[in-house]
mmCIF file of C-alpha atoms and ligand atoms in Angstrom:
data_model
loop_
_atom_site.group_PDB
_atom_site.id
_atom_site.type_symbol
_atom_site.label_atom_id
_atom_site.label_comp_id
_atom_site.label_asym_id
_atom_site.label_seq_id
_atom_site.Cartn_x
_atom_site.Cartn_y
_atom_site.Cartn_z
ATOM 1 C CA UNK A 251 -34.570 17.522 0.706
ATOM 2 C CA UNK A 252 -30.903 19.010 0.387
ATOM 3 C CA UNK A 253 -28.751 16.934 2.665
ATOM 4 C CA UNK A 254 -24.943 17.848 3.404
ATOM 5 C CA UNK A 255 -23.113 14.683 3.997
ATOM 6 C CA UNK A 256 -19.760 14.734 5.986
ATOM 7 C CA UNK A 257 -17.535 11.380 6.238
ATOM 8 C CA UNK A 258 -14.152 11.364 7.683
ATOM 9 C CA UNK A 259 -13.949 7.784 8.943
ATOM 10 C CA UNK A 260 -10.649 6.665 7.588
ATOM 11 C CA UNK A 261 -8.184 8.738 5.664
ATOM 12 C CA UNK A 262 -10.574 10.707 3.744
ATOM 13 C CA UNK A 263 -12.157 14.028 4.525
ATOM 14 C CA UNK A 264 -15.179 14.387 2.565
ATOM 15 C CA UNK A 265 -18.376 16.585 1.993
ATOM 16 C CA UNK A 266 -20.967 16.263 -0.318
ATOM 17 C CA UNK A 267 -24.541 17.641 -1.178
ATOM 18 C CA UNK A 268 -27.098 15.379 -2.674
ATOM 19 C CA UNK A 269 -30.962 16.209 -3.452
ATOM 20 C CA UNK A 270 -33.577 13.714 -2.564
ATOM 21 C CA UNK A 271 -30.983 10.963 -2.098
ATOM 22 C CA UNK A 272 -30.033 10.419 -5.610
ATOM 23 C CA UNK A 273 -29.209 13.747 -7.462
ATOM 24 C CA UNK A 274 -25.426 14.577 -6.818
ATOM 25 C CA UNK A 275 -24.959 18.295 -6.384
ATOM 26 C CA UNK A 276 -21.424 18.283 -5.203
ATOM 27 C CA UNK A 277 -18.851 15.749 -3.885
ATOM 28 C CA UNK A 278 -15.380 16.673 -2.417
ATOM 29 C CA UNK A 279 -13.036 14.357 -1.151
ATOM 30 C CA UNK A 280 -9.543 15.352 0.349
ATOM 31 C CA UNK A 281 -7.423 12.261 1.089
ATOM 32 C CA UNK A 282 -4.151 11.757 2.915
ATOM 33 C CA UNK A 283 -3.424 8.458 1.394
ATOM 34 C CA UNK A 284 -0.451 9.826 -0.384
ATOM 35 C CA UNK A 285 1.205 10.497 2.871
ATOM 36 C CA UNK A 286 0.410 6.787 3.990
ATOM 37 C CA UNK A 287 1.706 5.325 0.763
ATOM 38 C CA UNK A 288 5.161 5.892 2.308
ATOM 39 C CA UNK A 289 4.490 4.006 5.348
ATOM 40 C CA UNK A 290 2.600 1.372 3.482
ATOM 41 C CA UNK A 291 -0.564 1.762 5.882
ATOM 42 C CA UNK A 292 -2.303 4.582 7.619
ATOM 43 C CA UNK A 293 -1.099 6.103 10.805
ATOM 44 C CA UNK A 294 -4.245 7.148 12.570
ATOM 45 C CA UNK A 295 -2.838 10.322 14.224
ATOM 46 C CA UNK A 296 -1.486 11.738 10.925
ATOM 47 C CA UNK A 297 -4.808 10.993 9.244
ATOM 48 C CA UNK A 298 -6.710 12.741 12.090
ATOM 49 C CA UNK A 299 -4.376 15.845 12.036
ATOM 50 C CA UNK A 300 -4.651 16.264 8.060
ATOM 51 C CA UNK A 301 -8.608 16.153 8.492
ATOM 52 C CA UNK A 302 -8.647 18.829 11.124
ATOM 53 C CA UNK A 303 -6.948 21.034 8.706
ATOM 54 C CA UNK A 304 -9.282 20.084 5.701
ATOM 55 C CA UNK A 305 -12.585 19.637 7.147
ATOM 56 C CA UNK A 306 -13.651 23.221 6.946
ATOM 57 C CA UNK A 307 -12.349 24.054 3.461
ATOM 58 C CA UNK A 308 -13.972 20.744 1.977
ATOM 59 C CA UNK A 309 -17.297 21.582 3.561
ATOM 60 C CA UNK A 310 -16.996 25.091 1.943
ATOM 61 C CA UNK A 311 -16.112 23.746 -1.325
ATOM 62 C CA UNK A 312 -19.005 21.370 -1.456
ATOM 63 C CA UNK A 313 -21.386 24.263 -0.692
ATOM 64 C CA UNK A 314 -19.703 26.425 -3.364
ATOM 65 C CA UNK A 315 -19.426 23.663 -5.966
ATOM 66 C CA UNK A 316 -23.496 22.705 -5.409
ATOM 67 C CA UNK A 317 -24.061 26.495 -5.586
ATOM 68 C CA UNK A 318 -26.148 25.962 -2.313
ATOM 69 C CA UNK A 319 -26.448 28.522 0.605
ATOM 70 C CA UNK A 320 -26.537 27.426 4.303
ATOM 71 C CA UNK A 321 -30.142 28.195 4.429
ATOM 72 C CA UNK A 322 -31.104 25.824 1.599
ATOM 73 C CA UNK A 323 -29.809 22.782 3.475
ATOM 74 C CA UNK A 324 -32.557 20.742 4.976
ATOM 75 C CA UNK A 325 -30.361 18.293 6.937
ATOM 76 C CA UNK A 326 -26.945 17.376 8.001
ATOM 77 C CA UNK A 327 -25.654 13.628 7.944
ATOM 78 C CA UNK A 328 -22.382 12.360 9.446
ATOM 79 C CA UNK A 329 -20.642 9.187 9.699
ATOM 80 C CA UNK A 330 -20.581 8.306 13.409
ATOM 81 C CA UNK A 331 -18.938 4.801 12.682
ATOM 82 C CA UNK A 332 -17.086 2.430 12.165
ATOM 83 C CA UNK A 333 -13.573 3.832 11.619
ATOM 84 C CA UNK A 334 -10.694 5.330 13.552
ATOM 85 C CA UNK A 335 -11.704 7.124 16.377
ATOM 86 C CA UNK A 336 -9.488 10.257 15.974
ATOM 87 C CA UNK A 337 -10.820 10.601 12.418
ATOM 88 C CA UNK A 338 -14.659 9.836 13.278
ATOM 89 C CA UNK A 339 -14.292 12.546 15.846
ATOM 90 C CA UNK A 340 -13.259 15.335 13.437
ATOM 91 C CA UNK A 341 -16.158 14.748 11.271
ATOM 92 C CA UNK A 342 -18.772 14.024 14.157
ATOM 93 C CA UNK A 343 -17.588 17.008 16.308
ATOM 94 C CA UNK A 344 -17.696 19.423 13.093
ATOM 95 C CA UNK A 345 -21.134 18.157 12.080
ATOM 96 C CA UNK A 346 -22.534 18.426 15.929
ATOM 97 C CA UNK A 347 -21.414 22.197 15.886
ATOM 98 C CA UNK A 348 -22.863 22.992 12.523
ATOM 99 C CA UNK A 349 -26.187 21.381 13.648
ATOM 100 C CA UNK A 350 -26.235 23.697 16.767
ATOM 101 C CA UNK A 351 -25.135 27.003 15.111
ATOM 102 C CA UNK A 352 -27.091 26.542 12.062
ATOM 103 C CA UNK A 353 -30.021 24.952 13.733
ATOM 104 C CA UNK A 354 -30.470 22.156 11.442
ATOM 105 C CA UNK A 355 -31.445 18.558 11.999
ATOM 106 C CA UNK A 356 -28.695 15.934 12.054
ATOM 107 C CA UNK A 357 -28.500 12.003 11.338
ATOM 108 C CA UNK A 358 -25.780 9.918 12.296
ATOM 109 C CA UNK A 359 -24.893 7.454 9.559
ATOM 110 C CA UNK A 360 -23.381 4.020 9.801
ATOM 111 C CA UNK A 361 -20.677 4.119 7.211
ATOM 112 C CA UNK A 362 -21.071 0.313 6.128
ATOM 113 C CA UNK A 363 -24.759 0.872 5.476
ATOM 114 C CA UNK A 364 -24.135 4.068 3.628
ATOM 115 C CA UNK A 365 -21.771 1.904 1.085
ATOM 116 C CA UNK A 366 -25.207 0.431 -0.125
ATOM 117 C CA UNK A 367 -26.335 3.628 -0.741
ATOM 118 C CA UNK A 368 -23.943 4.746 -3.209
ATOM 119 C CA UNK A 369 -26.041 2.842 -5.695
ATOM 120 C CA UNK A 370 -28.770 5.168 -5.415
ATOM 121 C CA UNK A 371 -26.749 8.316 -6.550
ATOM 122 C CA UNK A 372 -26.747 9.537 -10.233
ATOM 123 C CA UNK A 373 -23.937 11.636 -11.481
ATOM 124 C CA UNK A 374 -24.215 15.216 -12.431
ATOM 125 C CA UNK A 375 -25.229 16.519 -15.013
ATOM 126 C CA UNK A 376 -28.623 14.952 -14.189
ATOM 127 C CA UNK A 377 -29.942 15.110 -17.544
ATOM 128 C CA UNK A 378 -31.679 11.772 -17.838
ATOM 129 C CA UNK A 379 -33.117 10.916 -14.258
ATOM 130 C CA UNK A 380 -35.690 8.296 -16.071
ATOM 131 C CA UNK A 381 -32.663 6.197 -16.942
ATOM 132 C CA UNK A 382 -31.813 5.493 -13.327
ATOM 133 C CA UNK A 383 -33.549 2.728 -11.894
ATOM 134 C CA UNK A 384 -32.645 2.349 -8.171
ATOM 135 C CA UNK A 385 -32.400 -1.017 -6.535
ATOM 136 C CA UNK A 386 -35.750 -2.789 -5.407
ATOM 137 C CA UNK A 387 -36.295 -4.166 -2.417
ATOM 138 C CA UNK A 388 -35.807 -7.222 -0.793
ATOM 139 C CA UNK A 389 -32.076 -7.111 -1.694
ATOM 140 C CA UNK A 390 -29.087 -8.825 -0.774
ATOM 141 C CA UNK A 391 -25.952 -6.414 -0.236
ATOM 142 C CA UNK A 392 -22.300 -7.328 -0.176
ATOM 143 C CA UNK A 393 -20.093 -4.650 1.521
ATOM 144 C CA UNK A 394 -16.710 -5.062 0.927
ATOM 145 C CA UNK A 395 -14.268 -2.596 2.336
ATOM 146 C CA UNK A 396 -10.805 -2.298 3.934
ATOM 147 C CA UNK A 397 -11.770 -3.130 7.231
ATOM 148 C CA UNK A 398 -15.181 -5.587 6.635
ATOM 149 C CA UNK A 399 -16.877 -7.948 4.585
ATOM 150 C CA UNK A 400 -20.481 -8.387 5.381
ATOM 151 C CA UNK A 401 -23.605 -9.685 3.554
ATOM 152 C CA UNK A 402 -26.939 -8.441 4.723
ATOM 153 C CA UNK A 403 -30.623 -8.951 3.628
ATOM 154 C CA UNK A 404 -32.357 -5.648 3.386
ATOM 155 C CA UNK A 405 -36.083 -6.239 3.366
ATOM 156 C CA UNK A 406 -36.571 -2.446 2.768
ATOM 157 C CA UNK A 407 -34.920 0.988 3.924
ATOM 158 C CA UNK A 408 -33.845 0.701 7.578
ATOM 159 C CA UNK A 409 -34.533 -3.201 7.797
ATOM 160 C CA UNK A 410 -31.279 -4.913 7.481
ATOM 161 C CA UNK A 411 -30.419 -8.552 8.759
ATOM 162 C CA UNK A 412 -26.878 -9.806 8.712
ATOM 163 C CA UNK A 413 -26.354 -12.982 6.556
ATOM 164 C CA UNK A 414 -22.569 -13.665 6.568
ATOM 165 C CA UNK A 415 -19.155 -12.073 6.654
ATOM 166 C CA UNK A 416 -15.492 -12.725 6.988
ATOM 167 C CA UNK A 417 -14.202 -15.139 10.071
ATOM 168 C CA UNK A 418 -10.849 -13.139 9.659
ATOM 169 C CA UNK A 419 -9.244 -10.378 7.455
ATOM 170 C CA UNK A 420 -11.574 -8.297 5.147
ATOM 171 C CA UNK A 421 -11.553 -8.452 1.237
ATOM 172 C CA UNK A 422 -9.861 -5.105 1.137
ATOM 173 C CA UNK A 423 -7.491 -5.992 3.913
ATOM 174 C CA UNK A 424 -6.568 -9.232 1.744
ATOM 175 C CA UNK A 425 -5.840 -6.865 -1.372
ATOM 176 C CA UNK A 426 -3.660 -4.518 1.152
ATOM 177 C CA UNK A 427 -1.734 -7.005 2.780
ATOM 178 C CA UNK A 428 -0.986 -9.185 -0.266
ATOM 179 C CA UNK A 429 -0.113 -5.899 -2.356
ATOM 180 C CA UNK A 430 2.613 -5.184 0.486
ATOM 181 C CA UNK A 431 4.095 -8.687 0.008
ATOM 182 C CA UNK A 432 4.479 -8.010 -3.623
ATOM 183 C CA UNK A 433 6.295 -4.510 -2.889
ATOM 184 C CA UNK A 434 3.109 -2.486 -4.157
ATOM 185 C CA UNK A 435 1.935 0.619 -2.960
ATOM 186 C CA UNK A 436 -1.074 1.250 -0.632
ATOM 187 C CA UNK A 437 -3.700 1.063 -1.093
ATOM 188 C CA UNK A 438 -3.260 -2.319 -2.415
ATOM 189 C CA UNK A 439 -6.682 -3.019 -4.191
ATOM 190 C CA UNK A 440 -6.014 -0.460 -7.138
ATOM 191 C CA UNK A 441 -2.442 -1.486 -7.355
ATOM 192 C CA UNK A 442 -3.371 -4.976 -7.615
ATOM 193 C CA UNK A 443 -5.996 -4.406 -9.897
ATOM 194 C CA UNK A 444 -3.805 -2.402 -12.206
ATOM 195 C CA UNK A 445 -0.934 -4.906 -12.221
ATOM 196 C CA UNK A 446 -3.495 -7.563 -12.806
ATOM 197 C CA UNK A 447 -4.852 -5.842 -15.768
ATOM 198 C CA UNK A 448 -1.392 -5.753 -17.200
ATOM 199 C CA UNK A 449 -1.303 -9.477 -16.946
ATOM 200 C CA UNK A 450 -4.559 -10.235 -17.939
ATOM 201 C CA UNK A 451 -4.460 -7.989 -21.169
ATOM 202 C CA UNK A 452 -2.019 -10.529 -22.921
ATOM 203 C CA UNK A 453 -3.628 -13.584 -21.187
ATOM 204 C CA UNK A 454 -7.166 -13.594 -20.949
ATOM 205 C CA UNK A 455 -7.493 -17.416 -21.232
ATOM 206 C CA UNK A 456 -5.012 -18.419 -18.342
ATOM 207 C CA UNK A 457 -6.376 -20.314 -15.351
ATOM 208 C CA UNK A 458 -5.501 -18.478 -12.168
ATOM 209 C CA UNK A 459 -5.803 -21.200 -9.444
ATOM 210 C CA UNK A 460 -2.431 -20.811 -7.626
ATOM 211 C CA UNK A 461 -3.829 -19.490 -4.551
ATOM 212 C CA UNK A 462 -6.413 -21.191 -2.229
ATOM 213 C CA UNK A 463 -10.117 -20.121 -2.167
ATOM 214 C CA UNK A 464 -10.718 -21.111 1.575
ATOM 215 C CA UNK A 465 -14.344 -22.010 2.927
ATOM 216 C CA UNK A 466 -15.907 -22.218 -0.601
ATOM 217 C CA UNK A 467 -17.151 -25.691 0.039
ATOM 218 C CA UNK A 468 -18.790 -24.687 3.606
ATOM 219 C CA UNK A 469 -22.247 -24.584 3.674
ATOM 220 C CA UNK A 470 -22.739 -21.172 5.010
ATOM 221 C CA UNK A 471 -22.147 -17.889 3.186
ATOM 222 C CA UNK A 472 -18.872 -16.868 5.290
ATOM 223 C CA UNK A 473 -15.426 -16.015 3.913
ATOM 224 C CA UNK A 474 -12.104 -16.208 5.131
ATOM 225 C CA UNK A 475 -9.021 -14.509 3.715
ATOM 226 C CA UNK A 476 -6.194 -14.637 6.144
ATOM 227 C CA UNK A 477 -5.028 -17.947 4.435
ATOM 228 C CA UNK A 478 -4.605 -16.563 1.181
ATOM 229 C CA UNK A 479 -1.976 -13.796 2.688
ATOM 230 C CA UNK A 480 -0.074 -16.647 4.052
ATOM 231 C CA UNK A 481 -0.131 -18.598 0.937
ATOM 232 C CA UNK A 482 1.181 -15.482 -0.864
ATOM 233 C CA UNK A 483 3.883 -14.922 1.932
ATOM 234 C CA UNK A 484 5.075 -18.352 1.613
ATOM 235 C CA UNK A 485 5.243 -18.234 -2.333
ATOM 236 C CA UNK A 486 7.252 -14.855 -1.981
ATOM 237 C CA UNK A 487 9.563 -16.010 0.504
ATOM 238 C CA UNK A 488 10.290 -19.314 -1.581
ATOM 239 C CA UNK A 489 10.806 -17.053 -4.881
ATOM 240 C CA UNK A 490 12.963 -14.834 -3.005
ATOM 241 C CA UNK A 491 15.233 -17.871 -1.395
ATOM 242 C CA UNK A 492 15.353 -19.306 -5.210
ATOM 243 C CA UNK A 493 16.833 -15.938 -6.223
ATOM 244 C CA UNK A 494 19.546 -15.548 -3.656
ATOM 245 C CA UNK A 495 17.423 -12.988 -1.673
ATOM 246 C CA UNK A 496 16.398 -15.257 1.252
ATOM 247 C CA UNK A 497 18.765 -13.412 3.914
ATOM 248 C CA UNK A 498 17.338 -10.205 3.141
ATOM 249 C CA UNK A 499 13.667 -11.013 2.282
ATOM 250 C CA UNK A 500 13.253 -13.636 5.073
ATOM 251 C CA UNK A 501 13.339 -10.735 7.453
ATOM 252 C CA UNK A 502 10.019 -9.633 6.077
ATOM 253 C CA UNK A 503 10.678 -6.209 6.839
ATOM 254 C CA UNK A 504 11.949 -5.603 3.486
ATOM 255 C CA UNK A 505 8.721 -5.807 1.646
ATOM 256 C CA UNK A 506 10.145 -4.074 -1.546
ATOM 257 C CA UNK A 507 12.409 -7.005 -2.213
ATOM 258 C CA UNK A 508 10.077 -8.121 -5.073
ATOM 259 C CA UNK A 509 9.777 -4.804 -6.652
ATOM 260 C CA UNK A 510 13.470 -4.000 -6.510
ATOM 261 C CA UNK A 511 14.708 -7.511 -7.696
ATOM 262 C CA UNK A 512 14.123 -7.246 -11.780
ATOM 263 C CA UNK A 513 13.856 -11.100 -11.829
ATOM 264 C CA UNK A 514 11.267 -11.092 -9.440
ATOM 265 C CA UNK A 515 9.459 -7.841 -10.457
ATOM 266 C CA UNK A 516 8.532 -9.263 -13.647
ATOM 267 C CA UNK A 517 6.321 -12.051 -11.796
ATOM 268 C CA UNK A 518 4.395 -9.429 -9.754
ATOM 269 C CA UNK A 519 1.676 -8.900 -12.692
ATOM 270 C CA UNK A 520 0.753 -12.640 -12.718
ATOM 271 C CA UNK A 521 0.892 -12.889 -9.015
ATOM 272 C CA UNK A 522 -1.225 -10.111 -8.750
ATOM 273 C CA UNK A 523 -3.837 -11.514 -11.233
ATOM 274 C CA UNK A 524 -3.707 -14.814 -9.100
ATOM 275 C CA UNK A 525 -4.292 -13.001 -5.869
ATOM 276 C CA UNK A 526 -7.153 -10.761 -7.366
ATOM 277 C CA UNK A 527 -8.709 -14.069 -8.929
ATOM 278 C CA UNK A 528 -8.690 -15.679 -5.545
ATOM 279 C CA UNK A 529 -10.595 -12.918 -3.706
ATOM 280 C CA UNK A 530 -12.989 -12.407 -6.590
ATOM 281 C CA UNK A 531 -13.772 -16.051 -6.940
ATOM 282 C CA UNK A 532 -14.473 -16.487 -3.244
ATOM 283 C CA UNK A 533 -16.774 -13.560 -3.090
ATOM 284 C CA UNK A 534 -18.657 -14.302 -6.092
ATOM 285 C CA UNK A 535 -19.022 -18.206 -5.423
ATOM 286 C CA UNK A 536 -20.594 -17.690 -2.039
ATOM 287 C CA UNK A 537 -22.668 -14.427 -3.043
ATOM 288 C CA UNK A 538 -24.289 -16.793 -5.917
ATOM 289 C CA UNK A 539 -25.083 -19.443 -3.539
ATOM 290 C CA UNK A 540 -26.844 -16.704 -1.150
ATOM 291 C CA UNK A 541 -28.404 -15.323 -4.223
ATOM 292 C CA UNK A 542 -30.129 -18.792 -5.015
ATOM 293 C CA UNK A 543 -31.254 -19.149 -1.632
ATOM 294 C CA UNK A 544 -32.927 -15.924 -0.685
ATOM 295 C CA UNK A 545 -33.943 -15.025 -4.234
ATOM 296 C CA UNK A 546 -33.615 -11.045 -3.813
ATOM 297 C CA UNK A 547 -34.941 -8.559 -6.421
ATOM 298 C CA UNK A 548 -31.444 -6.704 -6.146
ATOM 299 C CA UNK A 549 -28.148 -7.581 -5.325
ATOM 300 C CA UNK A 550 -26.303 -4.430 -4.289
ATOM 301 C CA UNK A 551 -22.436 -4.195 -4.175
ATOM 302 C CA UNK A 552 -20.647 -1.648 -2.022
ATOM 303 C CA UNK A 553 -17.471 -0.536 -0.435
ATOM 304 C CA UNK A 554 -14.090 -0.011 -1.912
ATOM 305 C CA UNK A 555 -13.412 -3.401 -3.243
ATOM 306 C CA UNK A 556 -16.776 -2.918 -5.327
ATOM 307 C CA UNK A 557 -14.431 -0.532 -7.688
ATOM 308 C CA UNK A 558 -12.705 -3.799 -8.899
ATOM 309 C CA UNK A 559 -13.440 -4.323 -12.406
ATOM 310 C CA UNK A 560 -12.737 -7.998 -12.232
ATOM 311 C CA UNK A 561 -15.174 -8.535 -9.349
ATOM 312 C CA UNK A 562 -17.777 -6.777 -11.255
ATOM 313 C CA UNK A 563 -17.197 -8.419 -14.538
ATOM 314 C CA UNK A 564 -17.474 -12.086 -12.999
ATOM 315 C CA UNK A 565 -20.582 -10.875 -11.118
ATOM 316 C CA UNK A 566 -22.371 -9.780 -14.285
ATOM 317 C CA UNK A 567 -21.025 -13.090 -16.008
ATOM 318 C CA UNK A 568 -22.508 -15.380 -13.049
ATOM 319 C CA UNK A 569 -25.714 -13.400 -13.034
ATOM 320 C CA UNK A 570 -26.225 -13.920 -16.865
ATOM 321 C CA UNK A 571 -25.389 -17.660 -16.515
ATOM 322 C CA UNK A 572 -27.648 -18.393 -13.655
ATOM 323 C CA UNK A 573 -30.932 -17.296 -15.186
ATOM 324 C CA UNK A 574 -32.086 -15.660 -11.908
ATOM 325 C CA UNK A 575 -34.314 -12.730 -11.935
ATOM 326 C CA UNK A 576 -32.193 -10.670 -9.389
ATOM 327 C CA UNK A 577 -30.842 -7.591 -10.987
ATOM 328 C CA UNK A 578 -27.055 -6.717 -10.087
ATOM 329 C CA UNK A 579 -26.028 -3.379 -9.000
ATOM 330 C CA UNK A 580 -22.395 -1.921 -8.470
ATOM 331 C CA UNK A 581 -21.606 1.644 -7.732
ATOM 332 C CA UNK A 582 -19.954 4.166 -10.117
ATOM 333 C CA UNK A 583 -16.225 3.598 -9.170
ATOM 334 C CA UNK A 584 -16.050 6.954 -7.713
ATOM 335 C CA UNK A 585 -18.762 6.227 -5.395
ATOM 336 C CA UNK A 586 -17.388 2.976 -4.442
ATOM 337 C CA UNK A 587 -14.543 4.222 -2.089
ATOM 338 C CA UNK A 588 -15.121 6.246 0.960
ATOM 339 C CA UNK A 589 -17.036 9.492 -0.019
ATOM 340 C CA UNK A 590 -19.913 11.812 1.656
ATOM 341 C CA UNK A 591 -22.361 11.400 -1.138
ATOM 342 C CA UNK A 592 -23.382 7.990 -0.021
ATOM 343 C CA UNK A 593 -23.800 9.333 3.659
ATOM 344 C CA UNK A 594 -25.993 12.056 2.429
ATOM 345 C CA UNK A 595 -28.146 9.696 0.416
ATOM 346 C CA UNK A 596 -28.447 7.112 3.274
ATOM 347 C CA UNK A 597 -29.702 10.050 5.280
ATOM 348 C CA UNK A 598 -32.341 10.710 3.011
ATOM 349 C CA UNK A 599 -33.605 7.268 2.808
ATOM 350 C CA UNK A 600 -33.313 6.821 6.911
ATOM 351 C CA UNK A 601 -34.128 10.037 7.899
ATOM 352 C CA UNK A 602 -34.038 9.738 11.777
ATOM 353 C CA UNK A 603 -32.591 13.073 12.981
ATOM 354 C CA UNK A 604 -30.808 13.000 16.532
ATOM 355 C CA UNK A 605 -30.526 15.724 18.893
ATOM 356 C CA UNK A 606 -26.660 16.774 18.286
ATOM 357 C CA UNK A 607 -25.982 16.332 22.087
ATOM 358 C CA UNK A 608 -26.749 12.618 21.731
ATOM 359 C CA UNK A 609 -24.453 11.828 18.957
ATOM 360 C CA UNK A 610 -21.151 10.162 19.687
ATOM 361 C CA UNK A 611 -18.416 8.800 17.359
ATOM 362 C CA UNK A 612 -18.572 4.686 17.685
ATOM 363 C CA UNK A 613 -15.447 3.192 16.044
ATOM 364 C CA UNK A 614 -16.559 -0.417 16.698
ATOM 365 C CA UNK A 615 -19.957 -0.157 15.078
ATOM 366 C CA UNK A 616 -21.249 -3.040 13.162
ATOM 367 C CA UNK A 617 -23.259 -3.081 9.941
ATOM 368 C CA UNK A 618 -26.451 -4.490 12.081
ATOM 369 C CA UNK A 619 -26.663 -4.305 15.809
ATOM 370 C CA UNK A 620 -25.965 -7.948 17.608
ATOM 371 C CA UNK A 621 -24.880 -9.233 14.344
HETATM 372 O O1 LIG B 909 -14.539 1.325 1.555
HETATM 373 P P1 LIG B 909 -13.249 1.868 1.513
HETATM 374 O O2 LIG B 909 -12.854 3.002 0.641
HETATM 375 O O3 LIG B 909 -12.839 2.254 2.860
HETATM 376 C C1 LIG B 909 -13.137 1.606 4.281
HETATM 377 O O4 LIG B 909 -14.187 1.846 4.508
HETATM 378 O O5 LIG B 909 -12.282 0.638 4.397
HETATM 379 O O6 LIG B 909 -12.507 0.737 1.068
HETATM 380 C C2 LIG B 909 -10.977 0.474 1.100
HETATM 381 C C3 LIG B 909 -10.756 -0.562 0.437
HETATM 382 C C4 LIG B 909 -9.197 -0.923 0.647
HETATM 383 O O7 LIG B 909 -8.736 -2.177 1.017
HETATM 384 C C5 LIG B 909 -8.590 -0.814 -1.038
HETATM 385 O O8 LIG B 909 -7.512 -1.324 -1.309
HETATM 386 C C6 LIG B 909 -9.934 -1.345 -1.622
HETATM 387 O O9 LIG B 909 -11.050 -0.782 -0.954
HETATM 388 N N1 LIG B 909 -10.067 -1.107 -3.032
HETATM 389 C C7 LIG B 909 -10.146 -1.886 -4.060
HETATM 390 C C8 LIG B 909 -9.998 -1.202 -5.215
HETATM 391 N N2 LIG B 909 -10.237 0.139 -5.013
HETATM 392 C C9 LIG B 909 -10.089 0.097 -3.620
HETATM 393 N N3 LIG B 909 -9.750 -3.380 -4.069
HETATM 394 C C10 LIG B 909 -9.801 -3.837 -5.021
HETATM 395 N N4 LIG B 909 -10.071 -3.291 -6.511
HETATM 396 C C11 LIG B 909 -9.983 -2.123 -6.441
HETATM 397 N N5 LIG B 909 -10.052 -1.299 -7.685
HETATM 398 ZN ZN1 LIG B 910 -15.488 2.597 3.433
#
């Protein structure tokens, strides 16, 4: 089955063609993140305006790149939520129109569930399909993105139970907000990760315990990341005061202070490593406890933060140490962040087409209904 996936939930405009839920035939992503780097975050109207301009060329490119004709497409898949309403509408209305005009079935896809399916996709060239062993069920899946942090138990395709999540900020949001406090660009996750790598390459054995790991002693599997942001803010304000920058920096409108002041700038890599370690530790500690309780066959990571190397490294180490039989999966880094291939893969394994007239953008969609 050939599926054309369309994804426009945030600042990406993406289209991909995937065969039988695993074989990637094309994967096109246009992003307006450069635009938002200037403002330190997404301006929804600007993102949607760019998506209106890009959506048709992006779909065209995906078809050309895969060398697929419209008649070869068996099904359309589109993110219906969650996300920014203006952005979602661009993808949803385009996909509905194509479904009507091309007379193809269409499957509305939950963006958060699709992040799980990034782990099913094999990269082109598809020369050694036997090497790819997709995750087995039952599975536990941790979705860590810019707006969500959710752990779900996946009994089988389409059968998800919500286990836990964040009480406040999402893990990606913590990366983004802390990066801003350090004067690093948006999106903050990759920026913190790069700065942290600079520090870690010369200090592998340094203990990174400066910032709190809230809730790691609670007997649930929940997280809380807003305290980390406050701890980083307080630390940065103290640093600024001690460097005679307090007047400027205390306004907190000048987030660039840290990167402009040479004495403070040199502290950024260490602070980035501390922030990354606090987020990674919280995610890994709570997840490993859940793995011990639920004993899944697979543990599946997904969402933009799953591109983080330190997170994957710590999970791999903890799974090795724990002796559990659970197999750890993380997507190829290109499949971690928002993309349309995961949308198409998700539609293959959850193939429930809906009449295009009954598909609507739903910005507040949860990973599981009534979670
Ligand atoms: O899933 P995603 O691409 O978009 C949403 O659905 O939100 O996730 C974006 C999030 C952002 O917060 C970004 O900073 C974070 O993923 N991210 C990372 C890395 N790459 C992206 N966080 C940590 N390390 C990374 N390498
Ligand atoms: Zn996402």
